[in-house]
């Protein structure tokens, strides 16, 4: 069965530090992979997505993610975190062979300290 | 243009009552998704519409849940005989076509079943 795992429930980083949020997926074929962000009081917003091609994808707000097939991972990174990045981050996988179902991870809550 | 809208924004109901949640997708978006987000949980996929059709209803938690979409636009999620465990935020998203497209999320309906 398809699944998405975000092993880190909560991460705290200092402003200006680098960030990596982990995401592992279980899927039989090449998945469609997404990272969404949910800021307090805001709706979910797409950060970036991967379907094919270059395994390093760039997103909005300075985020990037790398698809590693061998590790079934799609980790999100940012070189220098800003206080406004504090939010909940969700990794998701889309699976066409299951009727276009979407599977979201349980999310990683990011706290940024000054 | 207008984003995805959902109504009501908040709903408090008594156990055993029926509730209807409404989603207005972005105009022209043929794909529509319903999710449930419970406290401390990720997003749980409920159902996907392509046009007015839902190819896969297996994500609906029980037969008390149903959804329909009319005119390829507005969708309604109905929960019959609500239970306390139905309390959650119900999110709707739409995309231009289907899986590989960016999903645009509404603000959600926060449902509390007393």
mmCIF file of C-alpha atoms in Angstrom:
data_model
loop_
_atom_site.group_PDB
_atom_site.id
_atom_site.type_symbol
_atom_site.label_atom_id
_atom_site.label_comp_id
_atom_site.label_asym_id
_atom_site.label_seq_id
_atom_site.Cartn_x
_atom_site.Cartn_y
_atom_site.Cartn_z
ATOM 1 C CA UNK A 1 0.000 0.000 0.000
ATOM 2 C CA UNK A 2 1.079 3.529 -0.642
ATOM 3 C CA UNK A 3 2.226 5.581 2.319
ATOM 4 C CA UNK A 4 4.161 8.663 3.260
ATOM 5 C CA UNK A 5 6.294 8.956 6.364
ATOM 6 C CA UNK A 6 7.564 12.132 7.923
ATOM 7 C CA UNK A 7 9.673 10.870 10.806
ATOM 8 C CA UNK A 8 10.123 14.233 12.498
ATOM 9 C CA UNK A 9 6.998 15.446 14.247
ATOM 10 C CA UNK A 10 8.568 18.694 15.380
ATOM 11 C CA UNK A 11 11.798 20.502 14.501
ATOM 12 C CA UNK A 12 13.268 23.633 16.031
ATOM 13 C CA UNK A 13 15.941 25.629 14.226
ATOM 14 C CA UNK A 14 17.548 28.997 14.731
ATOM 15 C CA UNK A 15 16.866 31.736 12.250
ATOM 16 C CA UNK A 16 19.529 31.676 9.573
ATOM 17 C CA UNK A 17 20.333 28.018 10.078
ATOM 18 C CA UNK A 18 19.854 25.416 7.389
ATOM 19 C CA UNK A 19 16.854 23.123 7.363
ATOM 20 C CA UNK A 20 16.119 19.637 6.127
ATOM 21 C CA UNK A 21 12.728 17.994 6.548
ATOM 22 C CA UNK A 22 12.586 14.300 5.838
ATOM 23 C CA UNK A 23 10.021 12.465 3.774
ATOM 24 C CA UNK A 24 9.951 8.802 2.793
ATOM 25 C CA UNK A 25 7.334 7.191 0.635
ATOM 26 C CA UNK A 26 6.224 3.747 -0.278
ATOM 27 C CA UNK A 27 4.988 3.335 -3.816
ATOM 28 C CA UNK A 28 5.523 0.786 -6.543
ATOM 29 C CA UNK A 29 6.179 3.130 -9.433
ATOM 30 C CA UNK A 30 7.580 6.593 -9.873
ATOM 31 C CA UNK A 31 5.306 8.746 -7.780
ATOM 32 C CA UNK A 32 4.221 12.294 -8.087
ATOM 33 C CA UNK A 33 5.738 14.012 -5.047
ATOM 34 C CA UNK A 34 4.733 17.251 -3.404
ATOM 35 C CA UNK A 35 5.575 19.435 -0.443
ATOM 36 C CA UNK A 36 2.885 21.687 0.993
ATOM 37 C CA UNK A 37 3.113 24.254 3.780
ATOM 38 C CA UNK A 38 0.350 25.223 6.183
ATOM 39 C CA UNK A 39 1.006 28.447 8.045
ATOM 40 C CA UNK A 40 -1.004 29.360 11.142
ATOM 41 C CA UNK A 41 -4.443 30.486 10.094
ATOM 42 C CA UNK A 42 -3.641 29.930 6.428
ATOM 43 C CA UNK A 43 -4.632 27.310 3.929
ATOM 44 C CA UNK A 44 -2.263 24.762 2.482
ATOM 45 C CA UNK A 45 0.084 26.098 -0.166
ATOM 46 C CA UNK A 46 2.219 24.168 -2.620
ATOM 47 C CA UNK A 47 5.963 24.644 -2.147
ATOM 48 C CA UNK A 48 7.190 22.390 -4.935
ATOM 49 C CA UNK A 49 6.501 19.196 -6.828
ATOM 50 C CA UNK A 50 8.325 16.454 -8.686
ATOM 51 C CA UNK A 51 7.041 14.332 -11.540
ATOM 52 C CA UNK A 52 10.068 13.454 -13.637
ATOM 53 C CA UNK A 53 13.351 14.799 -14.954
ATOM 54 C CA UNK A 54 15.856 16.619 -12.804
ATOM 55 C CA UNK A 55 15.718 15.102 -9.346
ATOM 56 C CA UNK A 56 16.508 18.402 -7.642
ATOM 57 C CA UNK A 57 13.508 20.678 -7.792
ATOM 58 C CA UNK A 58 13.271 24.286 -6.809
ATOM 59 C CA UNK A 59 10.219 25.736 -5.154
ATOM 60 C CA UNK A 60 8.906 28.950 -3.772
ATOM 61 C CA UNK A 61 10.314 30.812 -0.774
ATOM 62 C CA UNK A 62 13.809 29.462 -1.370
ATOM 63 C CA UNK A 63 12.935 25.806 -0.752
ATOM 64 C CA UNK A 64 14.253 22.884 -2.730
ATOM 65 C CA UNK A 65 13.781 19.126 -2.576
ATOM 66 C CA UNK A 66 15.668 16.181 -3.953
ATOM 67 C CA UNK A 67 14.087 12.961 -5.165
ATOM 68 C CA UNK A 68 16.228 9.930 -4.370
ATOM 69 C CA UNK A 69 14.703 6.816 -5.823
ATOM 70 C CA UNK A 70 17.187 4.497 -4.137
ATOM 71 C CA UNK A 71 16.186 5.824 -0.737
ATOM 72 C CA UNK A 72 12.506 6.408 -1.538
ATOM 73 C CA UNK A 73 12.969 9.886 -0.174
ATOM 74 C CA UNK A 74 11.989 13.397 -1.089
ATOM 75 C CA UNK A 75 13.577 15.615 1.557
ATOM 76 C CA UNK A 76 12.875 19.320 1.709
ATOM 77 C CA UNK A 77 15.744 21.737 2.270
ATOM 78 C CA UNK A 78 16.373 25.418 2.773
ATOM 79 C CA UNK A 79 19.851 26.903 3.213
ATOM 80 C CA UNK A 80 18.812 29.703 5.583
ATOM 81 C CA UNK A 81 15.573 29.686 7.519
ATOM 82 C CA UNK A 82 13.565 32.838 8.142
ATOM 83 C CA UNK A 83 11.225 33.373 11.091
ATOM 84 C CA UNK A 84 8.299 33.431 8.655
ATOM 85 C CA UNK A 85 9.035 29.819 7.713
ATOM 86 C CA UNK A 86 7.535 28.635 10.999
ATOM 87 C CA UNK A 87 4.646 26.432 9.887
ATOM 88 C CA UNK A 88 3.490 22.856 9.379
ATOM 89 C CA UNK A 89 5.022 21.079 6.409
ATOM 90 C CA UNK A 90 3.382 18.171 4.646
ATOM 91 C CA UNK A 91 4.875 15.767 2.161
ATOM 92 C CA UNK A 92 2.435 14.101 -0.230
ATOM 93 C CA UNK A 93 2.466 11.462 -2.907
ATOM 94 C CA UNK A 94 -0.009 11.113 -5.715
ATOM 95 C CA UNK A 95 -0.753 7.668 -7.043
ATOM 96 C CA UNK A 96 -2.540 7.435 -10.350
ATOM 97 C CA UNK A 97 -3.020 3.717 -10.169
ATOM 98 C CA UNK A 98 -5.226 4.024 -7.113
ATOM 99 C CA UNK A 99 -7.801 6.291 -8.630
ATOM 100 C CA UNK A 100 -5.875 9.485 -8.215
ATOM 101 C CA UNK A 101 -5.664 9.203 -4.476
ATOM 102 C CA UNK A 102 -3.364 11.469 -2.580
ATOM 103 C CA UNK A 103 -1.442 10.402 0.486
ATOM 104 C CA UNK A 104 -0.175 12.984 2.917
ATOM 105 C CA UNK A 105 2.322 12.507 5.693
ATOM 106 C CA UNK A 106 1.417 13.464 9.233
ATOM 107 C CA UNK A 107 3.383 16.667 8.920
ATOM 108 C CA UNK A 108 6.418 18.269 10.531
ATOM 109 C CA UNK A 109 5.925 21.314 12.678
ATOM 110 C CA UNK A 110 8.745 23.821 12.324
ATOM 111 C CA UNK A 111 9.615 26.323 15.037
ATOM 112 C CA UNK A 112 12.125 29.058 14.272
ATOM 113 C CA UNK A 113 13.876 30.717 17.168
ATOM 114 C CA UNK A 114 15.538 34.122 16.874
ATOM 115 C CA UNK B 1 -9.427 35.308 -9.390
ATOM 116 C CA UNK B 2 -11.268 33.790 -6.473
ATOM 117 C CA UNK B 3 -9.759 30.833 -4.727
ATOM 118 C CA UNK B 4 -11.431 27.753 -3.341
ATOM 119 C CA UNK B 5 -14.132 28.643 -0.871
ATOM 120 C CA UNK B 6 -15.785 26.467 1.732
ATOM 121 C CA UNK B 7 -18.825 26.956 3.883
ATOM 122 C CA UNK B 8 -19.536 27.065 6.669
ATOM 123 C CA UNK B 9 -16.183 27.974 8.144
ATOM 124 C CA UNK B 10 -17.230 26.499 11.464
ATOM 125 C CA UNK B 11 -19.981 24.073 12.350
ATOM 126 C CA UNK B 12 -21.026 22.843 15.759
ATOM 127 C CA UNK B 13 -23.564 20.065 15.812
ATOM 128 C CA UNK B 14 -24.984 17.495 18.153
ATOM 129 C CA UNK B 15 -24.190 13.840 17.893
ATOM 130 C CA UNK B 16 -26.635 12.101 15.600
ATOM 131 C CA UNK B 17 -27.418 15.118 13.446
ATOM 132 C CA UNK B 18 -26.638 15.346 9.734
ATOM 133 C CA UNK B 19 -24.317 18.021 8.365
ATOM 134 C CA UNK B 20 -23.559 19.324 4.891
ATOM 135 C CA UNK B 21 -20.258 20.895 3.980
ATOM 136 C CA UNK B 22 -19.922 22.869 0.801
ATOM 137 C CA UNK B 23 -16.976 23.488 -1.502
ATOM 138 C CA UNK B 24 -16.772 25.964 -4.370
ATOM 139 C CA UNK B 25 -13.701 25.183 -6.461
ATOM 140 C CA UNK B 26 -11.773 27.562 -8.640
ATOM 141 C CA UNK B 27 -13.671 28.201 -11.846
ATOM 142 C CA UNK B 28 -12.522 25.879 -14.615
ATOM 143 C CA UNK B 29 -10.936 23.324 -12.311
ATOM 144 C CA UNK B 30 -12.221 19.893 -13.224
ATOM 145 C CA UNK B 31 -10.630 17.971 -10.360
ATOM 146 C CA UNK B 32 -11.868 18.335 -6.803
ATOM 147 C CA UNK B 33 -10.615 16.637 -3.643
ATOM 148 C CA UNK B 34 -11.959 16.300 -0.099
ATOM 149 C CA UNK B 35 -9.657 15.677 2.862
ATOM 150 C CA UNK B 36 -10.068 15.414 6.602
ATOM 151 C CA UNK B 37 -7.497 16.796 9.017
ATOM 152 C CA UNK B 38 -7.827 15.683 12.593
ATOM 153 C CA UNK B 39 -5.858 17.190 15.463
ATOM 154 C CA UNK B 40 -2.281 15.993 15.304
ATOM 155 C CA UNK B 41 -2.928 13.992 12.161
ATOM 156 C CA UNK B 42 -1.991 14.485 8.578
ATOM 157 C CA UNK B 43 -4.484 14.953 5.835
ATOM 158 C CA UNK B 44 -6.674 11.958 5.224
ATOM 159 C CA UNK B 45 -7.836 11.612 1.630
ATOM 160 C CA UNK B 46 -11.588 11.141 1.409
ATOM 161 C CA UNK B 47 -12.684 11.366 -2.198
ATOM 162 C CA UNK B 48 -11.735 12.726 -5.594
ATOM 163 C CA UNK B 49 -13.995 14.036 -8.357
ATOM 164 C CA UNK B 50 -13.117 14.376 -12.001
ATOM 165 C CA UNK B 51 -15.972 16.422 -13.339
ATOM 166 C CA UNK B 52 -19.065 15.087 -11.600
ATOM 167 C CA UNK B 53 -17.728 11.561 -11.249
ATOM 168 C CA UNK B 54 -15.945 10.036 -8.293
ATOM 169 C CA UNK B 55 -13.960 7.039 -9.616
ATOM 170 C CA UNK B 56 -12.984 5.830 -6.171
ATOM 171 C CA UNK B 57 -15.032 6.238 -3.014
ATOM 172 C CA UNK B 58 -12.971 3.868 -0.893
ATOM 173 C CA UNK B 59 -11.440 6.719 1.082
ATOM 174 C CA UNK B 60 -14.741 7.658 2.687
ATOM 175 C CA UNK B 61 -14.516 6.529 6.349
ATOM 176 C CA UNK B 62 -17.957 4.945 6.549
ATOM 177 C CA UNK B 63 -21.302 4.757 4.806
ATOM 178 C CA UNK B 64 -22.390 7.761 6.834
ATOM 179 C CA UNK B 65 -20.202 9.856 4.542
ATOM 180 C CA UNK B 66 -21.267 10.759 1.025
ATOM 181 C CA UNK B 67 -20.280 13.372 -1.499
ATOM 182 C CA UNK B 68 -21.606 14.713 -4.724
ATOM 183 C CA UNK B 69 -20.623 17.253 -7.287
ATOM 184 C CA UNK B 70 -22.992 18.948 -9.669
ATOM 185 C CA UNK B 71 -22.357 20.863 -12.855
ATOM 186 C CA UNK B 72 -18.665 20.111 -12.579
ATOM 187 C CA UNK B 73 -18.455 22.803 -9.946
ATOM 188 C CA UNK B 74 -19.857 22.888 -6.416
ATOM 189 C CA UNK B 75 -19.389 19.839 -4.240
ATOM 190 C CA UNK B 76 -21.152 18.830 -1.057
ATOM 191 C CA UNK B 77 -19.838 16.450 1.568
ATOM 192 C CA UNK B 78 -22.612 15.061 3.746
ATOM 193 C CA UNK B 79 -22.098 13.334 7.050
ATOM 194 C CA UNK B 80 -25.147 11.544 8.401
ATOM 195 C CA UNK B 81 -25.727 10.701 12.051
ATOM 196 C CA UNK B 82 -22.564 12.511 13.101
ATOM 197 C CA UNK B 83 -20.327 11.007 15.754
ATOM 198 C CA UNK B 84 -17.823 12.721 18.000
ATOM 199 C CA UNK B 85 -14.956 11.132 16.092
ATOM 200 C CA UNK B 86 -16.117 13.037 13.006
ATOM 201 C CA UNK B 87 -14.859 16.246 14.609
ATOM 202 C CA UNK B 88 -12.087 17.551 12.381
ATOM 203 C CA UNK B 89 -11.252 20.145 9.782
ATOM 204 C CA UNK B 90 -12.610 19.192 6.386
ATOM 205 C CA UNK B 91 -10.545 20.562 3.530
ATOM 206 C CA UNK B 92 -11.448 20.854 -0.095
ATOM 207 C CA UNK B 93 -8.982 21.348 -2.932
ATOM 208 C CA UNK B 94 -9.277 21.756 -6.669
ATOM 209 C CA UNK B 95 -6.893 21.465 -9.578
ATOM 210 C CA UNK B 96 -7.057 22.109 -13.295
ATOM 211 C CA UNK B 97 -7.239 18.503 -14.332
ATOM 212 C CA UNK B 98 -5.945 15.798 -12.097
ATOM 213 C CA UNK B 99 -3.143 14.291 -10.155
ATOM 214 C CA UNK B 100 -0.113 16.029 -11.530
ATOM 215 C CA UNK B 101 -1.593 19.465 -11.211
ATOM 216 C CA UNK B 102 -1.154 21.728 -8.228
ATOM 217 C CA UNK B 103 -4.004 21.482 -5.774
ATOM 218 C CA UNK B 104 -5.381 24.726 -4.409
ATOM 219 C CA UNK B 105 -6.856 24.339 -0.974
ATOM 220 C CA UNK B 106 -9.778 26.073 0.623
ATOM 221 C CA UNK B 107 -9.682 27.391 4.194
ATOM 222 C CA UNK B 108 -11.562 24.379 5.500
ATOM 223 C CA UNK B 109 -14.656 23.761 7.581
ATOM 224 C CA UNK B 110 -14.018 23.109 11.239
ATOM 225 C CA UNK B 111 -16.593 20.604 12.443
ATOM 226 C CA UNK B 112 -17.235 19.968 16.117
ATOM 227 C CA UNK B 113 -19.637 17.226 17.124
ATOM 228 C CA UNK B 114 -20.791 17.492 20.716
#
